[in-house]
Short mmCIF file of N, CA, C and O in Angstrom, two decimals:
data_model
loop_
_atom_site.label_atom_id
_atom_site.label_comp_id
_atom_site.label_asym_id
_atom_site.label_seq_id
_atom_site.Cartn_x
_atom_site.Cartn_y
_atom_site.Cartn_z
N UNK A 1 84.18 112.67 73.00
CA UNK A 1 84.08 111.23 73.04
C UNK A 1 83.03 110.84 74.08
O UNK A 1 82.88 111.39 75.17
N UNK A 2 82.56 110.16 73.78
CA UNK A 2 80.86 109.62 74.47
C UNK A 2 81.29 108.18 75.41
O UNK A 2 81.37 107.13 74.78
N UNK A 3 81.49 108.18 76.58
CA UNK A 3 81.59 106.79 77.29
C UNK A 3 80.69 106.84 78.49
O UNK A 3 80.36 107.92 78.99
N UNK A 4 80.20 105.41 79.07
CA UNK A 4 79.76 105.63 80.76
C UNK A 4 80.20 104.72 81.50
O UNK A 4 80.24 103.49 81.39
N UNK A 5 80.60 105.57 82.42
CA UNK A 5 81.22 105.02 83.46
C UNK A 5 80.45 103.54 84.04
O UNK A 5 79.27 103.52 84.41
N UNK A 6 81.04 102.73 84.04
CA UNK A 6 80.66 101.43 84.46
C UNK A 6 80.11 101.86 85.94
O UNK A 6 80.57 102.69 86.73
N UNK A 7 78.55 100.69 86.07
CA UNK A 7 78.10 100.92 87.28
C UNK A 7 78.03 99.05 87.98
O UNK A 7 77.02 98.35 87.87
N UNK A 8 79.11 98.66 88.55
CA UNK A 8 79.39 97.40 88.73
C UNK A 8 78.66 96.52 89.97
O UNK A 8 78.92 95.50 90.62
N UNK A 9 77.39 97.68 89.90
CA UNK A 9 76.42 96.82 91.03
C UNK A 9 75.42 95.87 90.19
O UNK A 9 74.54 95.06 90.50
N UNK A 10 75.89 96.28 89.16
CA UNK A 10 74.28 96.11 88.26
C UNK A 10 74.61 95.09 86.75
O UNK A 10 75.55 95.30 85.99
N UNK A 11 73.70 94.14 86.61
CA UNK A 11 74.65 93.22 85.24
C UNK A 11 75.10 94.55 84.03
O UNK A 11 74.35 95.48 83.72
N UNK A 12 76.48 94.32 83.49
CA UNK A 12 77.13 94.54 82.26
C UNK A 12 76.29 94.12 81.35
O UNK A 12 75.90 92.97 81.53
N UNK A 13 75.80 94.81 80.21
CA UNK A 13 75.32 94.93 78.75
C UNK A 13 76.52 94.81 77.85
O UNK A 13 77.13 95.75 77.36
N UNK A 14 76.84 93.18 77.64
CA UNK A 14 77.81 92.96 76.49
C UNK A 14 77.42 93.39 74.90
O UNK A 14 78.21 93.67 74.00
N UNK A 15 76.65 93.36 74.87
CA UNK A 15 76.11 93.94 73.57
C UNK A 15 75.75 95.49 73.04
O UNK A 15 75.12 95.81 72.03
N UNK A 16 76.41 96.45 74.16
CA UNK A 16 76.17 97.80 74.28
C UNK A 16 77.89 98.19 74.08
O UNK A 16 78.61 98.23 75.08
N UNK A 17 78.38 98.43 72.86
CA UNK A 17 79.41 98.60 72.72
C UNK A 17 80.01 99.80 72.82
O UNK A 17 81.08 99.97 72.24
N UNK A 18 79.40 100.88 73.59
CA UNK A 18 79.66 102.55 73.96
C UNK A 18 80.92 102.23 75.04
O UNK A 18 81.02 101.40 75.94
N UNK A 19 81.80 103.27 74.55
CA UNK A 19 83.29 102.72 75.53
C UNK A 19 82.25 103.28 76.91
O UNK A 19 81.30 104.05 77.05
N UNK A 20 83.06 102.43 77.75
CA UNK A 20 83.38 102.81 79.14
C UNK A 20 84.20 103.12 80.39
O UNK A 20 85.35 103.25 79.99
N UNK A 21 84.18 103.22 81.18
CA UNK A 21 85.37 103.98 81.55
C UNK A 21 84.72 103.52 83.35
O UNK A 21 83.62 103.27 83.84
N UNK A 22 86.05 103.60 83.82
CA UNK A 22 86.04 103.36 85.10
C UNK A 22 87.38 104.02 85.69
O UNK A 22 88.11 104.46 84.80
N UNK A 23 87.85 104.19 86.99
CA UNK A 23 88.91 104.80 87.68
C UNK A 23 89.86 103.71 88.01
O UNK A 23 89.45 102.59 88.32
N UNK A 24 91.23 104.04 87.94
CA UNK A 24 92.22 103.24 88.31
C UNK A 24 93.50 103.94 89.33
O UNK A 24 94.47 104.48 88.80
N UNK A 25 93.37 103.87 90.79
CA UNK A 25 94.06 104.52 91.56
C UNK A 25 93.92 106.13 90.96
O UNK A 25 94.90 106.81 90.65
N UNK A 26 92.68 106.51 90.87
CA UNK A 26 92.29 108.18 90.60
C UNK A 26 92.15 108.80 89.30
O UNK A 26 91.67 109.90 89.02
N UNK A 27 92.87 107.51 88.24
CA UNK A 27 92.89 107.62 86.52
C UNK A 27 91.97 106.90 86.13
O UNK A 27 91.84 105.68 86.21
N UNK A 28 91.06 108.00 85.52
CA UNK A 28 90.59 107.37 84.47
C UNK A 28 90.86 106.52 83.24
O UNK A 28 91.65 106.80 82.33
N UNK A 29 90.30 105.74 83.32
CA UNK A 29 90.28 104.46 82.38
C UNK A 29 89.25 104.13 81.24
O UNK A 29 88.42 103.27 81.54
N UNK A 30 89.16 104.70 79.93
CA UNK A 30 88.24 104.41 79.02
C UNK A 30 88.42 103.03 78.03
O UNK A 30 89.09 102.93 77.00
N UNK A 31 87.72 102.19 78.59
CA UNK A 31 87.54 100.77 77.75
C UNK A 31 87.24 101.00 76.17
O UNK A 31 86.23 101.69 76.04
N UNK A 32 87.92 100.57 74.73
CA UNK A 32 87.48 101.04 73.67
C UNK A 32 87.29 99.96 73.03
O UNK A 32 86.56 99.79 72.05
N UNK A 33 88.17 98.97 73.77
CA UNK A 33 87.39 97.56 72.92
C UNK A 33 87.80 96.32 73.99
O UNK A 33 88.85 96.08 74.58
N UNK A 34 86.44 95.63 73.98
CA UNK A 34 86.17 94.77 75.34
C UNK A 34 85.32 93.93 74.71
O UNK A 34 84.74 94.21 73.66
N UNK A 35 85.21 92.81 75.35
CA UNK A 35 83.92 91.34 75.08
C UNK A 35 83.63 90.61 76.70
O UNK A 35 84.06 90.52 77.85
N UNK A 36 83.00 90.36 76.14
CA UNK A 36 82.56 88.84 77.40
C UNK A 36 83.54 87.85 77.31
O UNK A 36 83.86 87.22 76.30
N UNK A 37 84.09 87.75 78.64
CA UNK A 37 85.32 86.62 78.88
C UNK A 37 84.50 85.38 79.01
O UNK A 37 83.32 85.49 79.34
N UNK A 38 84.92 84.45 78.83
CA UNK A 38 84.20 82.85 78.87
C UNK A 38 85.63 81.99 79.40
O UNK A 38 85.42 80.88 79.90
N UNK A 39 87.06 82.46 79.30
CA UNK A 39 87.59 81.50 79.49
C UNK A 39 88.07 81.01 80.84
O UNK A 39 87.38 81.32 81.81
N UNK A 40 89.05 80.36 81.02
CA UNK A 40 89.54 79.87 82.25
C UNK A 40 89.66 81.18 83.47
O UNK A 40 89.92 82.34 83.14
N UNK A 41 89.49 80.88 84.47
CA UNK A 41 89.60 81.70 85.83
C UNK A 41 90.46 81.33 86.45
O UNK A 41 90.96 80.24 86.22
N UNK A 42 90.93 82.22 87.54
CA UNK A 42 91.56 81.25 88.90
C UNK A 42 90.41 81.46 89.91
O UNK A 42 89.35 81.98 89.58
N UNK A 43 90.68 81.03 91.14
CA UNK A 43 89.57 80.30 92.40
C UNK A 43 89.60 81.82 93.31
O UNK A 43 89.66 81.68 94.53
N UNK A 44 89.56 83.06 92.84
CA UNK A 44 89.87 84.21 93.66
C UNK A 44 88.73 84.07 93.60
O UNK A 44 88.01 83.50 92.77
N UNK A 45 88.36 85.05 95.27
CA UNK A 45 86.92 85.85 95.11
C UNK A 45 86.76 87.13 95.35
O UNK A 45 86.52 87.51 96.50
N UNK A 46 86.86 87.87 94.47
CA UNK A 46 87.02 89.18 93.73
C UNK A 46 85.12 90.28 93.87
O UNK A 46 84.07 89.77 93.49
N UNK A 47 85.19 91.51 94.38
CA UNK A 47 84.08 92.07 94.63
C UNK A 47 83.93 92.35 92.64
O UNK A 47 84.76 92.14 91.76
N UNK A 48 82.90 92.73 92.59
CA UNK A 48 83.02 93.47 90.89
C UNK A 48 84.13 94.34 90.75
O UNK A 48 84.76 94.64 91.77
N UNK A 49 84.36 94.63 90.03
CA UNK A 49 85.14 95.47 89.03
C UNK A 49 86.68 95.09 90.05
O UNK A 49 87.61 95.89 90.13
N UNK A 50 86.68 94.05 90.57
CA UNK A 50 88.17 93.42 90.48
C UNK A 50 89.09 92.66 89.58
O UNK A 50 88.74 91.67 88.94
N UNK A 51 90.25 93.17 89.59
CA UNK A 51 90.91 92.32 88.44
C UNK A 51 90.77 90.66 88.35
O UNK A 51 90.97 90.06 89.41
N UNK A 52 90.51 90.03 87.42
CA UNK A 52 90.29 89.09 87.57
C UNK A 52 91.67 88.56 87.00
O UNK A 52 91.77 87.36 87.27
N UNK A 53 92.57 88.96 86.44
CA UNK A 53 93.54 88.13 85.53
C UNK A 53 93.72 88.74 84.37
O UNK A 53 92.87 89.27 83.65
N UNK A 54 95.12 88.63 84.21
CA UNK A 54 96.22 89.45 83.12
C UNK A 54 96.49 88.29 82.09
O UNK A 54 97.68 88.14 81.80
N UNK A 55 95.49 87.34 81.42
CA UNK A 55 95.58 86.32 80.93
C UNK A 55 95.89 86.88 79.28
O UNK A 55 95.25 87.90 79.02
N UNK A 56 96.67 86.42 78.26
CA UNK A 56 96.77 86.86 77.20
C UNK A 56 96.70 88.40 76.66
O UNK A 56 96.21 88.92 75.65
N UNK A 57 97.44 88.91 77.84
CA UNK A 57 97.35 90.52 77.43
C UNK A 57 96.13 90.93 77.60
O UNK A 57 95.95 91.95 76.92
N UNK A 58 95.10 90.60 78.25
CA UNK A 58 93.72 90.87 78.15
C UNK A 58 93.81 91.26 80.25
O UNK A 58 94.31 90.65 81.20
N UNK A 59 92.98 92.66 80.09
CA UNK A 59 92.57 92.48 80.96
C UNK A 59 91.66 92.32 81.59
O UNK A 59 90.93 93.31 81.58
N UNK A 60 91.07 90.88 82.61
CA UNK A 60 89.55 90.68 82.76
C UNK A 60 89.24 90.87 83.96
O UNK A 60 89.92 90.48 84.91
N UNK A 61 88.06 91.57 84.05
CA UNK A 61 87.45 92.27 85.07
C UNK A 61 86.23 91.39 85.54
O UNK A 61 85.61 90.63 84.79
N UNK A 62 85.97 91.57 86.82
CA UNK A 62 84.78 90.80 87.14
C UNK A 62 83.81 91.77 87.40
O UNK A 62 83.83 92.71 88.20
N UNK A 63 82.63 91.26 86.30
CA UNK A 63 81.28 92.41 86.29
C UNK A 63 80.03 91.48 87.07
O UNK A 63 80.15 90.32 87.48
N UNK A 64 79.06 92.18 87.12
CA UNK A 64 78.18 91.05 88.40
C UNK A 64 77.41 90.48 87.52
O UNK A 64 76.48 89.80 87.95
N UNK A 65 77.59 90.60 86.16
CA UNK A 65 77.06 88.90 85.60
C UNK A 65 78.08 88.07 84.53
O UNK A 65 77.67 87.73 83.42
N UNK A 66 79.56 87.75 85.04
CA UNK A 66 80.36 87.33 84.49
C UNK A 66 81.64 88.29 84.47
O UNK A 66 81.88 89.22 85.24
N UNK A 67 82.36 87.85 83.44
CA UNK A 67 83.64 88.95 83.25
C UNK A 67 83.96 89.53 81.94
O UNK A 67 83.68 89.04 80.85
N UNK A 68 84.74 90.95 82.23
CA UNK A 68 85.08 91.60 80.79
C UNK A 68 86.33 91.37 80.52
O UNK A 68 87.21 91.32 81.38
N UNK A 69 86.49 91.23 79.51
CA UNK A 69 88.21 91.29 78.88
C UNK A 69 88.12 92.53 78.19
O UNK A 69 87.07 92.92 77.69
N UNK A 70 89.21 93.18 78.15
CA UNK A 70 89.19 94.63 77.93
C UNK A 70 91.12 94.45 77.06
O UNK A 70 92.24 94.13 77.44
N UNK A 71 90.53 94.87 75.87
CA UNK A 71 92.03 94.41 75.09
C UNK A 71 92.75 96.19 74.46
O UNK A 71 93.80 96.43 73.87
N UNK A 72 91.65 97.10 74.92
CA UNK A 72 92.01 98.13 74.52
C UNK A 72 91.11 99.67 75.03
O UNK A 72 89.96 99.94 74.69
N UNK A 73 91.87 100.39 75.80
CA UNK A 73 91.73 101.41 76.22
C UNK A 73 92.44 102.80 76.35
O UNK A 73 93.66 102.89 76.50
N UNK A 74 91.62 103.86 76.28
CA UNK A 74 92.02 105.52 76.62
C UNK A 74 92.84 105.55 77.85
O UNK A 74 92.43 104.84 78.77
N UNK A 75 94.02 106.28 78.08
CA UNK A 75 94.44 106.61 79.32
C UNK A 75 95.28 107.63 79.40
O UNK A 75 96.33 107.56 78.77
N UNK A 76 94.93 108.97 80.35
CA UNK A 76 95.38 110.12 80.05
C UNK A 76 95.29 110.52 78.47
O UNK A 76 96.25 111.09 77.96
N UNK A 77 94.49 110.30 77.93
CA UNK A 77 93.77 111.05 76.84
C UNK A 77 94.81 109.95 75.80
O UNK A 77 94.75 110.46 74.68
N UNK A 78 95.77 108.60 75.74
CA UNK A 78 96.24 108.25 75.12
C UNK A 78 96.19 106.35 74.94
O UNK A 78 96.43 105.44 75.74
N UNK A 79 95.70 106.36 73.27
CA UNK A 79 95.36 105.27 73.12
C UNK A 79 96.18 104.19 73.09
O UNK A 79 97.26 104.36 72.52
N UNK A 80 95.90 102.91 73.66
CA UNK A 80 96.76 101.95 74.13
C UNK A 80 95.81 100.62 74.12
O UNK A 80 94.59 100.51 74.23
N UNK A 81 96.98 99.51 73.92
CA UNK A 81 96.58 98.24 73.97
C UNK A 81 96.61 97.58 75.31
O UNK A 81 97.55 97.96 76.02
N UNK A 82 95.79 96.65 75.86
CA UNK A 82 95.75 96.36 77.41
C UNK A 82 97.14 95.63 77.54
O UNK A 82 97.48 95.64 78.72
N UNK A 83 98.10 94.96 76.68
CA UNK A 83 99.56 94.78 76.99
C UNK A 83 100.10 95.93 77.23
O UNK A 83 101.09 95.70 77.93
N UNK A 84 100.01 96.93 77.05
CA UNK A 84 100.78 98.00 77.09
C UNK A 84 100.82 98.40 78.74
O UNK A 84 101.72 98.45 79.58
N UNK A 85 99.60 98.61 78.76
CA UNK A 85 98.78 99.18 80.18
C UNK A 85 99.67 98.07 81.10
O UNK A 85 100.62 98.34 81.84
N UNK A 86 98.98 96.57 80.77
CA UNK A 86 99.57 95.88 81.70
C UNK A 86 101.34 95.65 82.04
O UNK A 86 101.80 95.41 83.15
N UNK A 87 102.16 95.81 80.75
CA UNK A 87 103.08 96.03 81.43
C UNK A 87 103.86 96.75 81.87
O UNK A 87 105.05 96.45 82.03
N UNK A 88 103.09 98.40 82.29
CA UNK A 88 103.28 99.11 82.90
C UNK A 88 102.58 99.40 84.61
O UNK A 88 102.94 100.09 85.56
N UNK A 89 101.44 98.48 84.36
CA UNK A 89 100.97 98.39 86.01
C UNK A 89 101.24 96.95 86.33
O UNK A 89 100.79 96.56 87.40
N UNK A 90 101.72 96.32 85.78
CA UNK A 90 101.34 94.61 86.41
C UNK A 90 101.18 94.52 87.83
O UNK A 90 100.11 94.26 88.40
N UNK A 91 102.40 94.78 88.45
CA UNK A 91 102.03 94.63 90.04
C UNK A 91 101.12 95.26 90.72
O UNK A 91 100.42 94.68 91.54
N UNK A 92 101.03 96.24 90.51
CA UNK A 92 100.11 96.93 91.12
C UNK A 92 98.43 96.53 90.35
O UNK A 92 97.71 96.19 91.28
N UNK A 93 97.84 96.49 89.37
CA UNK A 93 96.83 95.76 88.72
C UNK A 93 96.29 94.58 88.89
O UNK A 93 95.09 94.65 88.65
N UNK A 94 96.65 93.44 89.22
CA UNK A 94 96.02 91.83 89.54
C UNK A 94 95.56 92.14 90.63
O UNK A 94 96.47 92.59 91.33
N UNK A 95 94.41 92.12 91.25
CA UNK A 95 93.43 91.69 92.09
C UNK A 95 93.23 93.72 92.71
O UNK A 95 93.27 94.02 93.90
N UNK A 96 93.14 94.25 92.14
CA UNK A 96 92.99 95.54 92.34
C UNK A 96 91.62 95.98 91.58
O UNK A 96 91.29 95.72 90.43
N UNK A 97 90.91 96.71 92.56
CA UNK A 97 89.31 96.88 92.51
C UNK A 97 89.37 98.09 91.55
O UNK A 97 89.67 99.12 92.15
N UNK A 98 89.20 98.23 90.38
CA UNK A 98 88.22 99.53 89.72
C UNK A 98 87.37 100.04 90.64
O UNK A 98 86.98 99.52 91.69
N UNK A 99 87.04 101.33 90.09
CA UNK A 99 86.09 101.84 90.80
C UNK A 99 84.78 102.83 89.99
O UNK A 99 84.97 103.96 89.55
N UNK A 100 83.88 102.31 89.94
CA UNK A 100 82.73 103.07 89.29
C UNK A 100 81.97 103.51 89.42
O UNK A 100 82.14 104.26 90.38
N UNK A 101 80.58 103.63 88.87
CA UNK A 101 79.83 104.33 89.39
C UNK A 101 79.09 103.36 90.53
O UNK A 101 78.86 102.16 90.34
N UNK A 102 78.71 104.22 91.96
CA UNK A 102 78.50 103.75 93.05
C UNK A 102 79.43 102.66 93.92
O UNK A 102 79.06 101.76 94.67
N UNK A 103 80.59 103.04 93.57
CA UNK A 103 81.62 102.40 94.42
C UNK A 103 82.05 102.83 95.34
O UNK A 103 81.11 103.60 95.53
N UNK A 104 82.85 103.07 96.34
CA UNK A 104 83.66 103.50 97.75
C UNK A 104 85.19 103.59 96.47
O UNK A 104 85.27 102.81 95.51
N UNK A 105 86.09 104.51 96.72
CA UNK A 105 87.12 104.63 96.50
C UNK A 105 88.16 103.56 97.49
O UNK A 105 88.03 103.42 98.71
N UNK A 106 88.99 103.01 96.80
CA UNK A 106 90.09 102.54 97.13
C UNK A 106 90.97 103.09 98.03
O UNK A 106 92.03 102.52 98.28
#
């Protein structure tokens, strides 16, 4: 399976639909289906690849030219819907930094 690791210094290519993948407390995380978020926010101020909000089962990430909603991803080699994910991390997930390429670990 072909993905790249998100590099969240640099604008997101919404139109480059190759999964991607980023780390979550040391797990990898492969994004398999994601878009450009447009909708409502809250007033956080979040570095990139922070959670932005668990809004409609979606989880949206802040990339440095806007945000991703990510409705479906790989984890431990097993495919899942971002409700799933989320309601198995909720607490620990909202305002919690991904980590990608050229990041500092958490």
């Amino acid at each position: 399976m072909h993905y790249k690791i998100i590099n969240f210094t640099i604008d997101f290519d919404f139109n480059d639909l190759t999964f991607r993948g980023c780390y979550f407390k040391n797990t990898l995380l492969i994004f398999t289906k994601f878009h450009a978020y447009n909708g409502p926010i809250t007033l956080q101020l979040l570095n990139n690849g922070g959670v932005q909000s668990l809004l409609n089962n979606e989880i949206i990430v802040k990339v440095n030219n806007g945000y991703l909603a990510i409705d479906e991803l790989i984890v431990e080699n097993k495919l899942i819907s971002s409700k799933e994910f989320i309601k198995q991390y909720k607490k620990e997930l909202l305002n919690y930094e991904l980590i990608g390429e050229n990041n500092e670990t958490n």
